Amino acid sequence: MARSAVGAAAAAHAVASQQLYGVPPHPQEGGHETGGAGGDGGGGADGDALLREVRNSDGKVERVYASGRRLVLFANGTRKAALPDGSSRIYFANGDIKWAIPASAANFQAHSGAAGSPAASASHLGVSVVHYYYAEVGTWHSTYGGEGGIEVFYFPSGQTEAHHPGRAKEIVFPDGVLRVVTAEG
């Protein structure tokens, strides 16, 4: 267990670094998406022509672009960008971000040169990935492999925790100390 824990902890740290520094702030803060996501969540990427815009009576605006990307702007300020590869990013009005990457999209991004993205890091696993950023507490929560998969938490203090399906945990503290907690405690 110790050998795999060190490897998993190192992988978790690498992904945390990419998430913390490679994933943009909320679009209203002037950030932009990286890793092949296609724009800032608010419009078409360079050269991506708007094909259709539908304005609904509830205030929702739906845009479809030539690339196949869809953008939905909700009346409450939430934005959802859905890409043709099946991945999506939702920017909530409260600053939270949800980034869902199905296994097929992760593999696509890795092979299309998006090597700096967390999706590319996980793609060799052949699993889906969901990243959720809790803006109020500055914490990322990533789930690898869907329900029952490995959950990794990245705290602003620098602490990283990997929670395994069998209830084992690996905790890497900011000073680099690794603590492994088995399912038995």
PDB file of C-alpha atoms in Angstrom, residues 61-140:
ATOM      1  CA  VAL A  61     -30.102  32.339 -24.122  1.00  0.00           C
ATOM      2  CA  GLU A  62     -28.867  29.339 -26.107  1.00  0.00           C
ATOM      3  CA  ARG A  63     -26.123  29.719 -28.705  1.00  0.00           C
ATOM      4  CA  VAL A  64     -24.832  27.098 -31.137  1.00  0.00           C
ATOM      5  CA  TYR A  65     -21.495  27.600 -32.919  1.00  0.00           C
ATOM      6  CA  ALA A  66     -20.070  26.174 -36.144  1.00  0.00           C
ATOM      7  CA  SER A  67     -17.644  24.003 -34.166  1.00  0.00           C
ATOM      8  CA  GLY A  68     -20.608  22.242 -32.546  1.00  0.00           C
ATOM      9  CA  ARG A  69     -20.052  23.992 -29.235  1.00  0.00           C
ATOM     10  CA  ARG A  70     -23.188  25.041 -27.346  1.00  0.00           C
ATOM     11  CA  LEU A  71     -23.359  27.881 -24.868  1.00  0.00           C
ATOM     12  CA  VAL A  72     -26.306  28.411 -22.539  1.00  0.00           C
ATOM     13  CA  LEU A  73     -26.571  31.656 -20.574  1.00  0.00           C
ATOM     14  CA  PHE A  74     -29.063  31.473 -17.718  1.00  0.00           C
ATOM     15  CA  ALA A  75     -30.944  34.452 -16.301  1.00  0.00           C
ATOM     16  CA  ASN A  76     -29.279  34.000 -12.887  1.00  0.00           C
ATOM     17  CA  GLY A  77     -25.778  34.487 -14.359  1.00  0.00           C
ATOM     18  CA  THR A  78     -24.864  30.806 -14.683  1.00  0.00           C
ATOM     19  CA  ARG A  79     -23.149  29.824 -17.966  1.00  0.00           C
ATOM     20  CA  LYS A  80     -22.805  26.347 -19.456  1.00  0.00           C
ATOM     21  CA  ALA A  81     -20.468  25.545 -22.334  1.00  0.00           C
ATOM     22  CA  ALA A  82     -20.893  22.088 -23.904  1.00  0.00           C
ATOM     23  CA  LEU A  83     -18.351  20.812 -26.426  1.00  0.00           C
ATOM     24  CA  PRO A  84     -18.887  18.297 -29.239  1.00  0.00           C
ATOM     25  CA  ASP A  85     -16.590  15.807 -27.466  1.00  0.00           C
ATOM     26  CA  GLY A  86     -19.100  15.553 -24.607  1.00  0.00           C
ATOM     27  CA  SER A  87     -17.218  17.661 -22.074  1.00  0.00           C
ATOM     28  CA  SER A  88     -18.826  20.652 -20.420  1.00  0.00           C
ATOM     29  CA  ARG A  89     -18.050  23.487 -18.055  1.00  0.00           C
ATOM     30  CA  ILE A  90     -20.601  25.239 -15.915  1.00  0.00           C
ATOM     31  CA  TYR A  91     -19.757  28.578 -14.323  1.00  0.00           C
ATOM     32  CA  PHE A  92     -22.224  29.258 -11.523  1.00  0.00           C
ATOM     33  CA  ALA A  93     -23.260  32.730 -10.431  1.00  0.00           C
ATOM     34  CA  ASN A  94     -21.713  32.146  -6.986  1.00  0.00           C
ATOM     35  CA  GLY A  95     -18.275  31.512  -8.539  1.00  0.00           C
ATOM     36  CA  ASP A  96     -18.383  27.704  -8.382  1.00  0.00           C
ATOM     37  CA  ILE A  97     -17.195  25.791 -11.460  1.00  0.00           C
ATOM     38  CA  LYS A  98     -18.144  22.297 -12.597  1.00  0.00           C
ATOM     39  CA  TRP A  99     -16.030  20.719 -15.316  1.00  0.00           C
ATOM     40  CA  ALA A 100     -17.260  17.328 -16.568  1.00  0.00           C
ATOM     41  CA  ILE A 101     -15.064  15.286 -18.890  1.00  0.00           C
ATOM     42  CA  PRO A 102     -16.315  11.902 -20.119  1.00  0.00           C
ATOM     43  CA  ALA A 103     -13.622   9.292 -20.799  1.00  0.00           C
ATOM     44  CA  SER A 104     -14.041   9.736 -24.551  1.00  0.00           C
ATOM     45  CA  ALA A 105     -13.428  13.489 -24.266  1.00  0.00           C
ATOM     46  CA  ALA A 106     -10.409  13.022 -22.001  1.00  0.00           C
ATOM     47  CA  ASN A 107      -8.883  10.656 -24.542  1.00  0.00           C
ATOM     48  CA  PHE A 108      -9.728  13.077 -27.371  1.00  0.00           C
ATOM     49  CA  GLN A 109      -8.099  16.025 -25.583  1.00  0.00           C
ATOM     50  CA  ALA A 110      -4.963  14.031 -24.801  1.00  0.00           C
ATOM     51  CA  HIS A 111      -4.549  13.014 -28.441  1.00  0.00           C
ATOM     52  CA  SER A 112      -5.330  16.494 -29.790  1.00  0.00           C
ATOM     53  CA  GLY A 113      -2.483  18.210 -27.973  1.00  0.00           C
ATOM     54  CA  ALA A 114      -4.150  19.571 -24.825  1.00  0.00           C
ATOM     55  CA  ALA A 115      -1.293  18.157 -22.787  1.00  0.00           C
ATOM     56  CA  GLY A 116      -1.404  20.799 -20.052  1.00  0.00           C
ATOM     57  CA  SER A 117      -4.974  20.109 -19.015  1.00  0.00           C
ATOM     58  CA  PRO A 118      -6.107  17.979 -16.075  1.00  0.00           C
ATOM     59  CA  ALA A 119      -8.180  16.051 -18.598  1.00  0.00           C
ATOM     60  CA  ALA A 120      -5.037  15.055 -20.439  1.00  0.00           C
ATOM     61  CA  SER A 121      -3.446  13.941 -17.176  1.00  0.00           C
ATOM     62  CA  ALA A 122      -6.324  11.609 -16.415  1.00  0.00           C
ATOM     63  CA  SER A 123      -6.902  10.410 -19.959  1.00  0.00           C
ATOM     64  CA  HIS A 124      -4.374   7.620 -19.743  1.00  0.00           C
ATOM     65  CA  LEU A 125      -6.618   6.134 -17.084  1.00  0.00           C
ATOM     66  CA  GLY A 126      -9.489   5.861 -19.580  1.00  0.00           C
ATOM     67  CA  VAL A 127     -11.945   7.234 -17.015  1.00  0.00           C
ATOM     68  CA  SER A 128     -14.395  10.066 -16.806  1.00  0.00           C
ATOM     69  CA  VAL A 129     -13.462  13.014 -14.619  1.00  0.00           C
ATOM     70  CA  VAL A 130     -15.607  15.593 -12.850  1.00  0.00           C
ATOM     71  CA  HIS A 131     -13.875  18.597 -11.294  1.00  0.00           C
ATOM     72  CA  TYR A 132     -15.892  20.869  -9.008  1.00  0.00           C
ATOM     73  CA  TYR A 133     -14.521  24.106  -7.575  1.00  0.00           C
ATOM     74  CA  TYR A 134     -16.149  25.469  -4.418  1.00  0.00           C
ATOM     75  CA  ALA A 135     -15.446  29.192  -4.703  1.00  0.00           C
ATOM     76  CA  GLU A 136     -16.469  30.101  -1.159  1.00  0.00           C
ATOM     77  CA  VAL A 137     -13.809  27.854   0.382  1.00  0.00           C
ATOM     78  CA  GLY A 138     -11.337  27.752  -2.553  1.00  0.00           C
ATOM     79  CA  THR A 139     -11.393  23.956  -2.758  1.00  0.00           C
ATOM     80  CA  TRP A 140     -11.321  21.628  -5.777  1.00  0.00           C
TER      81      TRP A 140
END
